[in-house]
mmCIF file of C-alpha atoms and ligand atoms in Angstrom:
data_model
loop_
_atom_site.group_PDB
_atom_site.id
_atom_site.type_symbol
_atom_site.label_atom_id
_atom_site.label_comp_id
_atom_site.label_asym_id
_atom_site.label_seq_id
_atom_site.Cartn_x
_atom_site.Cartn_y
_atom_site.Cartn_z
ATOM 1 C CA MET A 1132 4.008 -17.247 27.753
ATOM 2 C CA VAL A 1133 2.039 -13.834 28.147
ATOM 3 C CA ASP A 1134 -2.046 -14.606 28.875
ATOM 4 C CA ILE A 1135 -4.708 -12.805 26.731
ATOM 5 C CA ASN A 1136 -5.231 -10.032 29.684
ATOM 6 C CA SER A 1137 -1.790 -8.899 30.256
ATOM 7 C CA ALA A 1138 -1.452 -9.372 26.483
ATOM 8 C CA LYS A 1139 -4.320 -6.827 25.866
ATOM 9 C CA ASN A 1140 -2.848 -4.760 28.336
ATOM 10 C CA ASN A 1141 0.424 -4.345 26.595
ATOM 11 C CA LEU A 1142 -1.016 -4.078 23.274
ATOM 12 C CA ASP A 1143 -0.147 -0.201 23.186
ATOM 13 C CA ALA A 1144 3.320 -0.737 23.781
ATOM 14 C CA ALA A 1145 3.711 -4.370 21.656
ATOM 15 C CA GLY A 1146 1.472 -3.086 18.979
ATOM 16 C CA PHE A 1147 0.431 -6.465 18.497
ATOM 17 C CA LEU A 1148 -0.915 -9.257 20.983
ATOM 18 C CA ASP A 1149 2.163 -11.139 22.019
ATOM 19 C CA LEU A 1150 0.925 -14.398 22.914
ATOM 20 C CA ALA A 1151 2.384 -17.816 22.328
ATOM 21 C CA VAL A 1152 0.903 -19.793 19.452
ATOM 22 C CA ASP A 1153 0.733 -23.886 19.212
ATOM 23 C CA PRO A 1154 3.362 -24.550 16.810
ATOM 24 C CA GLU A 1155 1.608 -27.565 15.993
ATOM 25 C CA ILE A 1156 -1.648 -25.921 14.884
ATOM 26 C CA ASP A 1157 -2.680 -25.734 11.135
ATOM 27 C CA LEU A 1158 -2.748 -21.952 10.950
ATOM 28 C CA PHE A 1159 -4.253 -22.254 7.526
ATOM 29 C CA ALA A 1160 -7.304 -23.981 8.571
ATOM 30 C CA GLU A 1161 -7.829 -22.051 11.491
ATOM 31 C CA ILE A 1162 -7.731 -18.735 9.862
ATOM 32 C CA GLU A 1163 -10.354 -20.188 7.308
ATOM 33 C CA LYS A 1164 -12.885 -21.385 10.084
ATOM 34 C CA LEU A 1165 -12.540 -17.864 12.181
ATOM 35 C CA LYS A 1166 -13.583 -16.552 8.868
ATOM 36 C CA LYS A 1167 -16.654 -18.430 8.475
ATOM 37 C CA GLU A 1168 -17.437 -18.117 12.268
ATOM 38 C CA LYS A 1169 -17.151 -14.217 12.137
ATOM 39 C CA ASN A 1170 -18.080 -13.548 8.618
ATOM 40 C CA ALA A 1171 -14.549 -11.727 8.329
ATOM 41 C CA ILE A 1172 -13.005 -10.946 5.306
ATOM 42 C CA ILE A 1173 -9.345 -10.912 4.745
ATOM 43 C CA LEU A 1174 -7.737 -8.133 2.437
ATOM 44 C CA ALA A 1175 -3.998 -8.334 1.515
ATOM 45 C CA HIS A 1176 -1.556 -5.875 -0.124
ATOM 46 C CA TYR A 1177 0.615 -7.448 -2.403
ATOM 47 C CA TYR A 1178 3.594 -6.647 0.020
ATOM 48 C CA GLN A 1179 2.496 -9.002 2.278
ATOM 49 C CA GLU A 1180 4.451 -12.272 2.670
ATOM 50 C CA PRO A 1181 3.237 -15.580 0.479
ATOM 51 C CA ASP A 1182 1.605 -16.860 3.298
ATOM 52 C CA ILE A 1183 -0.452 -14.219 4.065
ATOM 53 C CA GLN A 1184 -1.138 -13.619 0.352
ATOM 54 C CA ASP A 1185 -2.449 -16.954 0.247
ATOM 55 C CA VAL A 1186 -5.168 -16.935 2.772
ATOM 56 C CA ALA A 1187 -6.579 -13.595 1.547
ATOM 57 C CA ASP A 1188 -9.712 -13.318 0.154
ATOM 58 C CA TYR A 1189 -8.612 -10.198 -1.600
ATOM 59 C CA ILE A 1190 -5.030 -9.397 -3.002
ATOM 60 C CA GLY A 1191 -4.382 -5.926 -4.677
ATOM 61 C CA ASP A 1192 -3.012 -2.712 -4.565
ATOM 62 C CA SER A 1193 -3.926 0.452 -3.000
ATOM 63 C CA LEU A 1194 -6.639 1.282 -4.789
ATOM 64 C CA GLY A 1195 -8.076 -2.280 -5.236
ATOM 65 C CA LEU A 1196 -7.953 -2.575 -1.531
ATOM 66 C CA ALA A 1197 -9.484 0.672 -0.912
ATOM 67 C CA GLN A 1198 -12.086 -0.430 -3.542
ATOM 68 C CA ALA A 1199 -12.956 -3.891 -1.634
ATOM 69 C CA ALA A 1200 -13.189 -2.532 1.764
ATOM 70 C CA GLU A 1201 -15.943 0.109 0.214
ATOM 71 C CA LYS A 1202 -18.061 -2.826 -1.114
ATOM 72 C CA THR A 1203 -17.725 -5.584 1.382
ATOM 73 C CA GLU A 1204 -20.575 -7.088 3.300
ATOM 74 C CA ALA A 1205 -18.481 -8.599 5.730
ATOM 75 C CA ASP A 1206 -18.502 -7.885 9.664
ATOM 76 C CA ILE A 1207 -15.196 -8.095 10.330
ATOM 77 C CA ILE A 1208 -12.340 -6.846 7.923
ATOM 78 C CA VAL A 1209 -8.853 -7.734 8.518
ATOM 79 C CA PHE A 1210 -6.193 -5.818 7.111
ATOM 80 C CA ALA A 1211 -3.370 -7.314 5.921
ATOM 81 C CA GLY A 1212 -1.197 -4.538 5.085
ATOM 82 C CA VAL A 1213 -0.247 -1.087 7.240
ATOM 83 C CA HIS A 1214 -1.998 1.203 8.815
ATOM 84 C CA PHE A 1215 -2.835 3.838 6.601
ATOM 85 C CA MET A 1216 -4.685 0.947 4.639
ATOM 86 C CA ALA A 1217 -6.737 -0.366 7.376
ATOM 87 C CA GLU A 1218 -7.423 3.491 8.556
ATOM 88 C CA THR A 1219 -8.824 3.899 5.021
ATOM 89 C CA ALA A 1220 -10.996 0.773 5.381
ATOM 90 C CA LYS A 1221 -12.489 1.986 8.921
ATOM 91 C CA ILE A 1222 -13.208 5.326 7.436
ATOM 92 C CA LEU A 1223 -15.443 3.804 4.580
ATOM 93 C CA ASN A 1224 -16.787 1.285 7.068
ATOM 94 C CA PRO A 1225 -17.223 3.117 10.379
ATOM 95 C CA SER A 1226 -20.135 0.022 11.801
ATOM 96 C CA LYS A 1227 -17.222 -2.255 10.991
ATOM 97 C CA LYS A 1228 -14.634 -3.868 13.124
ATOM 98 C CA VAL A 1229 -11.240 -3.801 11.269
ATOM 99 C CA LEU A 1230 -8.242 -5.350 12.529
ATOM 100 C CA LEU A 1231 -4.470 -4.951 11.885
ATOM 101 C CA PRO A 1232 -2.359 -7.992 13.069
ATOM 102 C CA ASP A 1233 0.304 -5.395 13.912
ATOM 103 C CA LEU A 1234 -0.916 -1.690 14.645
ATOM 104 C CA LYS A 1235 2.945 -0.585 14.156
ATOM 105 C CA ALA A 1236 2.987 -1.476 10.648
ATOM 106 C CA GLY A 1237 3.144 1.990 9.388
ATOM 107 C CA CYS A 1238 4.753 3.602 6.587
ATOM 108 C CA SER A 1239 7.760 6.032 5.842
ATOM 109 C CA LEU A 1240 5.377 8.083 2.958
ATOM 110 C CA SER A 1241 2.891 8.477 5.506
ATOM 111 C CA ASP A 1242 5.265 9.303 8.321
ATOM 112 C CA SER A 1243 7.038 12.054 5.938
ATOM 113 C CA ALA A 1244 3.876 13.843 6.027
ATOM 114 C CA PRO A 1245 3.327 15.644 9.633
ATOM 115 C CA PRO A 1246 -0.362 17.167 9.710
ATOM 116 C CA ALA A 1247 0.741 20.023 11.450
ATOM 117 C CA LEU A 1248 3.820 20.729 9.314
ATOM 118 C CA PHE A 1249 1.639 20.436 6.165
ATOM 119 C CA LYS A 1250 -1.053 22.701 7.409
ATOM 120 C CA LEU A 1251 1.526 25.283 7.540
ATOM 121 C CA PHE A 1252 2.638 24.573 3.994
ATOM 122 C CA LYS A 1253 -0.892 24.354 2.874
ATOM 123 C CA ASP A 1254 -1.651 27.769 4.599
ATOM 124 C CA LYS A 1255 1.008 29.232 2.485
ATOM 125 C CA HIS A 1256 -1.052 28.353 -0.766
ATOM 126 C CA PRO A 1257 -4.557 28.858 -0.486
ATOM 127 C CA ASP A 1258 -5.602 28.387 -4.054
ATOM 128 C CA HIS A 1259 -3.778 25.369 -4.774
ATOM 129 C CA LEU A 1260 -6.030 21.987 -4.350
ATOM 130 C CA VAL A 1261 -4.184 19.460 -2.531
ATOM 131 C CA ILE A 1262 -4.035 16.157 -4.163
ATOM 132 C CA THR A 1263 -2.344 13.736 -1.330
ATOM 133 C CA TYR A 1264 -1.664 10.224 -2.219
ATOM 134 C CA ILE A 1265 -3.264 7.430 -0.048
ATOM 135 C CA ASN A 1266 -0.205 6.378 1.787
ATOM 136 C CA CYS A 1267 -0.658 9.345 4.600
ATOM 137 C CA SER A 1268 -2.448 9.497 8.165
ATOM 138 C CA ALA A 1269 -6.260 10.311 8.501
ATOM 139 C CA GLY A 1270 -4.926 13.832 9.778
ATOM 140 C CA MET A 1271 -3.109 14.446 6.272
ATOM 141 C CA LYS A 1272 -6.276 13.292 4.211
ATOM 142 C CA ALA A 1273 -8.429 15.589 6.529
ATOM 143 C CA LEU A 1274 -6.556 18.734 4.994
ATOM 144 C CA SER A 1275 -6.893 17.149 1.329
ATOM 145 C CA ASP A 1276 -9.197 17.901 -1.347
ATOM 146 C CA ILE A 1277 -8.738 14.526 -3.746
ATOM 147 C CA ILE A 1278 -6.698 11.498 -2.473
ATOM 148 C CA CYS A 1279 -5.248 9.393 -5.230
ATOM 149 C CA THR A 1280 -3.175 5.990 -5.798
ATOM 150 C CA SER A 1281 -0.394 5.275 -8.026
ATOM 151 C CA SER A 1282 -3.233 3.439 -9.794
ATOM 152 C CA ASN A 1283 -5.062 6.718 -10.492
ATOM 153 C CA ALA A 1284 -3.134 9.562 -9.830
ATOM 154 C CA GLN A 1285 -2.382 10.324 -13.277
ATOM 155 C CA LYS A 1286 -6.096 10.140 -14.407
ATOM 156 C CA ILE A 1287 -7.145 12.290 -11.215
ATOM 157 C CA ILE A 1288 -4.601 15.192 -12.015
ATOM 158 C CA GLU A 1289 -5.440 15.266 -15.687
ATOM 159 C CA SER A 1290 -9.272 15.561 -15.161
ATOM 160 C CA LEU A 1291 -8.551 18.647 -13.297
ATOM 161 C CA PRO A 1292 -8.411 22.286 -15.463
ATOM 162 C CA ALA A 1293 -4.802 22.868 -16.435
ATOM 163 C CA ASP A 1294 -4.632 25.856 -15.005
ATOM 164 C CA GLN A 1295 -5.179 24.685 -11.774
ATOM 165 C CA PRO A 1296 -2.471 24.977 -9.057
ATOM 166 C CA ILE A 1297 -1.670 21.886 -7.648
ATOM 167 C CA ILE A 1298 -0.135 20.708 -4.500
ATOM 168 C CA PHE A 1299 1.095 17.275 -4.890
ATOM 169 C CA ALA A 1300 1.711 15.136 -1.146
ATOM 170 C CA PRO A 1301 3.727 13.572 0.145
ATOM 171 C CA ASP A 1302 5.636 11.548 -2.422
ATOM 172 C CA ARG A 1303 7.944 13.722 -4.156
ATOM 173 C CA ASN A 1304 8.807 10.500 -6.705
ATOM 174 C CA LEU A 1305 5.357 10.171 -7.802
ATOM 175 C CA GLY A 1306 4.562 13.688 -7.988
ATOM 176 C CA ALA A 1307 7.826 14.371 -10.226
ATOM 177 C CA TYR A 1308 6.533 11.267 -12.227
ATOM 178 C CA ILE A 1309 3.023 12.687 -12.801
ATOM 179 C CA ASN A 1310 4.677 16.492 -13.582
ATOM 180 C CA LYS A 1311 6.820 14.616 -16.206
ATOM 181 C CA GLN A 1312 3.869 12.977 -17.615
ATOM 182 C CA THR A 1313 1.119 15.792 -17.628
ATOM 183 C CA GLY A 1314 3.400 18.654 -18.028
ATOM 184 C CA ARG A 1315 2.247 20.052 -15.343
ATOM 185 C CA ASN A 1316 4.166 21.738 -12.332
ATOM 186 C CA MET A 1317 2.309 20.732 -9.417
ATOM 187 C CA LEU A 1318 4.601 22.027 -5.805
ATOM 188 C CA LEU A 1319 5.486 18.487 -4.100
ATOM 189 C CA TRP A 1320 5.759 17.641 -0.572
ATOM 190 C CA ASN A 1321 9.096 16.270 -0.032
ATOM 191 C CA GLY A 1322 8.487 13.030 1.332
ATOM 192 C CA ALA A 1323 9.638 9.415 -0.042
ATOM 193 C CA CYS A 1324 9.353 5.652 0.056
ATOM 194 C CA MET A 1325 12.090 4.210 2.271
ATOM 195 C CA VAL A 1326 11.801 1.134 -0.163
ATOM 196 C CA HIS A 1327 11.426 2.611 -3.572
ATOM 197 C CA GLU A 1328 14.399 5.262 -2.753
ATOM 198 C CA ILE A 1329 16.675 2.214 -1.794
ATOM 199 C CA PHE A 1330 17.122 0.548 -5.150
ATOM 200 C CA SER A 1331 20.745 0.648 -7.179
ATOM 201 C CA LEU A 1332 20.616 2.265 -10.531
ATOM 202 C CA GLU A 1333 24.053 0.944 -10.765
ATOM 203 C CA LYS A 1334 23.063 -2.692 -9.838
ATOM 204 C CA ILE A 1335 20.085 -2.905 -11.938
ATOM 205 C CA THR A 1336 21.951 -1.609 -15.244
ATOM 206 C CA LYS A 1337 24.657 -4.363 -14.435
ATOM 207 C CA LEU A 1338 21.699 -6.781 -14.168
ATOM 208 C CA LYS A 1339 19.932 -5.506 -17.626
ATOM 209 C CA ILE A 1340 23.409 -6.187 -19.076
ATOM 210 C CA ARG A 1341 23.644 -9.765 -17.964
ATOM 211 C CA HIS A 1342 20.125 -10.739 -18.638
ATOM 212 C CA THR A 1343 19.619 -8.824 -21.804
ATOM 213 C CA LYS A 1344 16.214 -10.116 -22.700
ATOM 214 C CA ALA A 1345 14.717 -8.938 -19.175
ATOM 215 C CA LYS A 1346 12.531 -5.818 -19.460
ATOM 216 C CA VAL A 1347 12.826 -3.500 -16.242
ATOM 217 C CA ILE A 1348 9.293 -2.855 -14.412
ATOM 218 C CA ALA A 1349 8.904 -0.299 -11.868
ATOM 219 C CA HIS A 1350 6.749 1.298 -9.396
ATOM 220 C CA PRO A 1351 6.523 5.013 -10.023
ATOM 221 C CA GLU A 1352 7.447 5.857 -6.054
ATOM 222 C CA CYS A 1353 10.916 5.257 -7.337
ATOM 223 C CA GLU A 1354 13.541 8.022 -8.259
ATOM 224 C CA ALA A 1355 13.660 9.693 -11.400
ATOM 225 C CA PRO A 1356 17.231 8.121 -13.046
ATOM 226 C CA VAL A 1357 15.582 4.345 -11.785
ATOM 227 C CA LEU A 1358 12.201 5.328 -13.624
ATOM 228 C CA ALA A 1359 14.603 6.362 -16.618
ATOM 229 C CA ILE A 1360 15.909 2.892 -17.651
ATOM 230 C CA ALA A 1361 12.123 0.936 -16.834
ATOM 231 C CA ASP A 1362 10.716 -0.374 -20.042
ATOM 232 C CA TYR A 1363 7.343 0.020 -17.691
ATOM 233 C CA ILE A 1364 6.045 1.969 -14.622
ATOM 234 C CA GLY A 1365 2.633 1.116 -12.878
ATOM 235 C CA SER A 1366 1.075 0.338 -9.247
ATOM 236 C CA THR A 1367 1.772 -3.162 -8.054
ATOM 237 C CA THR A 1368 -1.484 -4.249 -9.847
ATOM 238 C CA GLY A 1369 -0.207 -2.423 -13.231
ATOM 239 C CA LEU A 1370 3.114 -4.484 -12.828
ATOM 240 C CA LEU A 1371 1.505 -7.715 -11.917
ATOM 241 C CA LYS A 1372 -1.284 -7.106 -15.331
ATOM 242 C CA PHE A 1373 1.664 -6.044 -17.602
ATOM 243 C CA THR A 1374 3.357 -9.145 -16.803
ATOM 244 C CA GLN A 1375 0.515 -11.301 -17.611
ATOM 245 C CA LYS A 1376 0.145 -9.378 -20.912
ATOM 246 C CA ASP A 1377 3.456 -8.963 -22.288
ATOM 247 C CA ASP A 1378 5.426 -11.195 -24.240
ATOM 248 C CA ALA A 1379 8.380 -10.840 -22.485
ATOM 249 C CA THR A 1380 9.862 -14.364 -20.288
ATOM 250 C CA GLU A 1381 12.020 -12.119 -17.603
ATOM 251 C CA TYR A 1382 11.659 -9.097 -16.052
ATOM 252 C CA ILE A 1383 13.787 -7.216 -13.568
ATOM 253 C CA VAL A 1384 11.069 -6.239 -10.799
ATOM 254 C CA VAL A 1385 11.832 -2.535 -9.031
ATOM 255 C CA THR A 1386 9.054 -2.491 -6.356
ATOM 256 C CA GLU A 1387 9.017 -4.438 -2.862
ATOM 257 C CA THR A 1388 9.583 -8.252 -3.137
ATOM 258 C CA GLY A 1389 6.178 -9.607 -1.971
ATOM 259 C CA ILE A 1390 4.832 -8.845 -5.444
ATOM 260 C CA LEU A 1391 7.047 -11.588 -6.895
ATOM 261 C CA HIS A 1392 4.777 -13.934 -5.538
ATOM 262 C CA GLN A 1393 1.622 -13.193 -7.391
ATOM 263 C CA MET A 1394 3.972 -12.906 -10.481
ATOM 264 C CA GLN A 1395 5.789 -16.359 -10.683
ATOM 265 C CA LYS A 1396 2.062 -17.780 -9.030
ATOM 266 C CA ASN A 1397 0.624 -15.929 -12.338
ATOM 267 C CA ASN A 1398 3.089 -16.921 -14.897
ATOM 268 C CA PRO A 1399 5.080 -19.907 -13.891
ATOM 269 C CA ALA A 1400 7.239 -20.209 -16.993
ATOM 270 C CA LYS A 1401 8.420 -16.590 -16.513
ATOM 271 C CA THR A 1402 11.319 -15.704 -14.539
ATOM 272 C CA PHE A 1403 11.316 -12.503 -12.134
ATOM 273 C CA ILE A 1404 14.667 -10.734 -10.837
ATOM 274 C CA PRO A 1405 14.225 -8.506 -7.635
ATOM 275 C CA ALA A 1406 15.761 -5.231 -8.045
ATOM 276 C CA PRO A 1407 18.815 -5.196 -5.681
ATOM 277 C CA PRO A 1408 19.188 -2.281 -3.216
ATOM 278 C CA ASN A 1409 22.065 -0.267 -2.888
ATOM 279 C CA ASN A 1410 23.682 -2.156 -0.009
ATOM 280 C CA SER A 1411 23.635 -5.618 1.035
ATOM 281 C CA CYS A 1412 20.342 -5.608 3.292
ATOM 282 C CA ALA A 1413 17.308 -6.686 2.311
ATOM 283 C CA CYS A 1414 15.873 -3.642 2.118
ATOM 284 C CA ASN A 1415 13.727 -4.052 -0.986
ATOM 285 C CA ASP A 1416 11.168 -5.780 1.811
ATOM 286 C CA CYS A 1417 9.120 -3.015 3.314
ATOM 287 C CA PRO A 1418 10.019 -3.629 7.068
ATOM 288 C CA HIS A 1419 6.537 -1.995 8.064
ATOM 289 C CA MET A 1420 4.515 -4.264 5.579
ATOM 290 C CA LYS A 1421 6.534 -7.211 7.125
ATOM 291 C CA LEU A 1422 5.436 -6.870 10.388
ATOM 292 C CA ASN A 1423 2.733 -8.787 9.501
ATOM 293 C CA THR A 1424 2.650 -12.410 10.237
ATOM 294 C CA LEU A 1425 0.509 -15.585 9.711
ATOM 295 C CA GLU A 1426 0.798 -16.089 13.647
ATOM 296 C CA LYS A 1427 -0.144 -12.441 14.412
ATOM 297 C CA LEU A 1428 -3.048 -12.516 11.785
ATOM 298 C CA TYR A 1429 -4.863 -16.052 13.373
ATOM 299 C CA LEU A 1430 -4.208 -13.919 16.907
ATOM 300 C CA CYS A 1431 -6.079 -11.029 15.823
ATOM 301 C CA MET A 1432 -8.911 -12.865 14.242
ATOM 302 C CA LYS A 1433 -9.305 -14.755 17.321
ATOM 303 C CA TYR A 1434 -9.394 -12.331 19.662
ATOM 304 C CA GLU A 1435 -10.266 -8.965 17.354
ATOM 305 C CA LEU A 1436 -7.468 -7.223 18.687
ATOM 306 C CA PRO A 1437 -5.698 -4.888 17.666
ATOM 307 C CA GLU A 1438 -8.791 -2.880 16.323
ATOM 308 C CA ILE A 1439 -8.485 0.100 14.229
ATOM 309 C CA ILE A 1440 -10.528 3.076 16.350
ATOM 310 C CA MET A 1441 -11.013 6.549 14.983
ATOM 311 C CA ASP A 1442 -12.617 10.098 15.896
ATOM 312 C CA GLU A 1443 -15.925 10.472 14.380
ATOM 313 C CA ALA A 1444 -14.847 14.182 13.273
ATOM 314 C CA LEU A 1445 -11.516 13.292 11.667
ATOM 315 C CA ARG A 1446 -13.127 10.370 10.282
ATOM 316 C CA LEU A 1447 -15.753 12.494 8.326
ATOM 317 C CA ALA A 1448 -12.975 15.217 7.134
ATOM 318 C CA ALA A 1449 -10.801 12.711 5.863
ATOM 319 C CA LYS A 1450 -13.918 10.686 4.238
ATOM 320 C CA LYS A 1451 -14.536 13.712 1.688
ATOM 321 C CA PRO A 1452 -11.328 13.271 -0.452
ATOM 322 C CA ILE A 1453 -11.472 9.580 -0.571
ATOM 323 C CA ASP A 1454 -14.826 9.873 -1.802
ATOM 324 C CA ARG A 1455 -13.811 12.208 -4.608
ATOM 325 C CA MET A 1456 -11.044 9.838 -5.427
ATOM 326 C CA LEU A 1457 -13.606 6.845 -5.771
ATOM 327 C CA GLU A 1458 -15.888 8.798 -7.630
ATOM 328 C CA ILE A 1459 -13.598 9.885 -10.294
ATOM 329 C CA SER A 1460 -12.179 6.073 -10.535
ATOM 330 C CA ALA A 1461 -15.386 4.905 -11.076
ATOM 331 C CA LYS A 1462 -15.995 7.470 -13.564
ATOM 332 C CA TYR A 1463 -13.066 6.472 -15.563
ATOM 333 C CA GLY A 1464 -13.429 2.591 -15.020
ATOM 334 C CA LEU A 1465 -10.292 2.484 -12.910
HETATM 335 P P1 LIG B 2089 0.223 0.624 -4.471
HETATM 336 O O1 LIG B 2089 -0.133 -0.264 -3.863
HETATM 337 O O2 LIG B 2089 -0.368 1.814 -4.788
HETATM 338 O O3 LIG B 2089 0.686 0.153 -5.961
HETATM 339 O O4 LIG B 2089 1.402 1.426 -3.671
HETATM 340 C C1 LIG B 2089 2.088 0.680 -3.492
HETATM 341 C C2 LIG B 2089 2.778 0.736 -1.849
HETATM 342 O O5 LIG B 2089 3.741 1.446 -1.666
HETATM 343 C C3 LIG B 2089 1.875 0.719 -0.838
HETATM 344 O O6 LIG B 2089 2.394 1.053 0.177
HETATM 345 FE FE1 LIG B 2090 4.973 2.671 2.704
HETATM 346 FE FE2 LIG B 2090 7.054 2.299 1.096
HETATM 347 FE FE3 LIG B 2090 6.376 0.117 2.726
HETATM 348 FE FE4 LIG B 2090 4.685 1.099 1.110
HETATM 349 S S1 LIG B 2090 6.529 -0.016 0.404
HETATM 350 S S2 LIG B 2090 4.095 0.982 2.951
HETATM 351 S S3 LIG B 2090 5.133 3.236 0.761
HETATM 352 S S4 LIG B 2090 7.253 2.203 3.603
#
């Protein structure tokens, strides 16, 4: 067993507090107690494991989480999600303590756009506006004009003059989807999400043949051939809302499996089938999102570590395009 001091010393290497947790304790009750004692709020993404979703104060997609982070009056924000999400919460709340259960919970999309490389690309197109998907580092945000999420990307692009040249980064699939929807010709950075690119068109098609009444619902981070067979395309919140108002009883869900927990909870009589990846692994689980566990969440709340710390100049530069996104979203009631 590791003591708290050596665990703190190892935090940089491990990414989380590597301390033993008594298996007898009721983690749900302890986490509730810590929330009250510390005036802490837990914000969780839909891709978190079900236990974490069940202790969260707010569960949402990337836009909803950024809006919740902006509004909260809590002293401590515990972010059950990945690094760029917790970093966004810190950018919006410099005076609050923002905790992330595992600092190594990253994102393949964010990793696909290193700011130094992107800057070289951006400098070659000085007349272009840079619209960047929120799944990116603070360094990338600082190089951007407006941030977007999958919930508001189309509205944000449509709010710009039709002849405005645009660079869209880092997700080439979401960018291509928005190009198709809006008729624009945005320059796309060549990044992708490792989870959403792994779905197998062939296996989804076979599932559709077996489940004739099932509707295919997909996240726009998926590749174009998968999106082409989808009955509905939307952000995680969009997909969830669709299953609530739509009258079908069966859905093939083409996104990370974590969302199925809320879909099933909100629609107990409906059937949700996770779309299969193109191999036999559980690659439709995001390995970054799933680094967070209930134990790590409890330890992080108890010891208030790991914490997101940011350079102030970088924070201010990264905040501007997030503020623009929040303003445009508010204008359109998103
Ligand atoms: P949304 O939360 O905007 O649906 O994006 C999904 C995702 O991949 C988050 O990492
Ligand atoms: Fe990043 Fe994809 Fe995981 Fe979302 S699901 S955090 S985009 S790797």
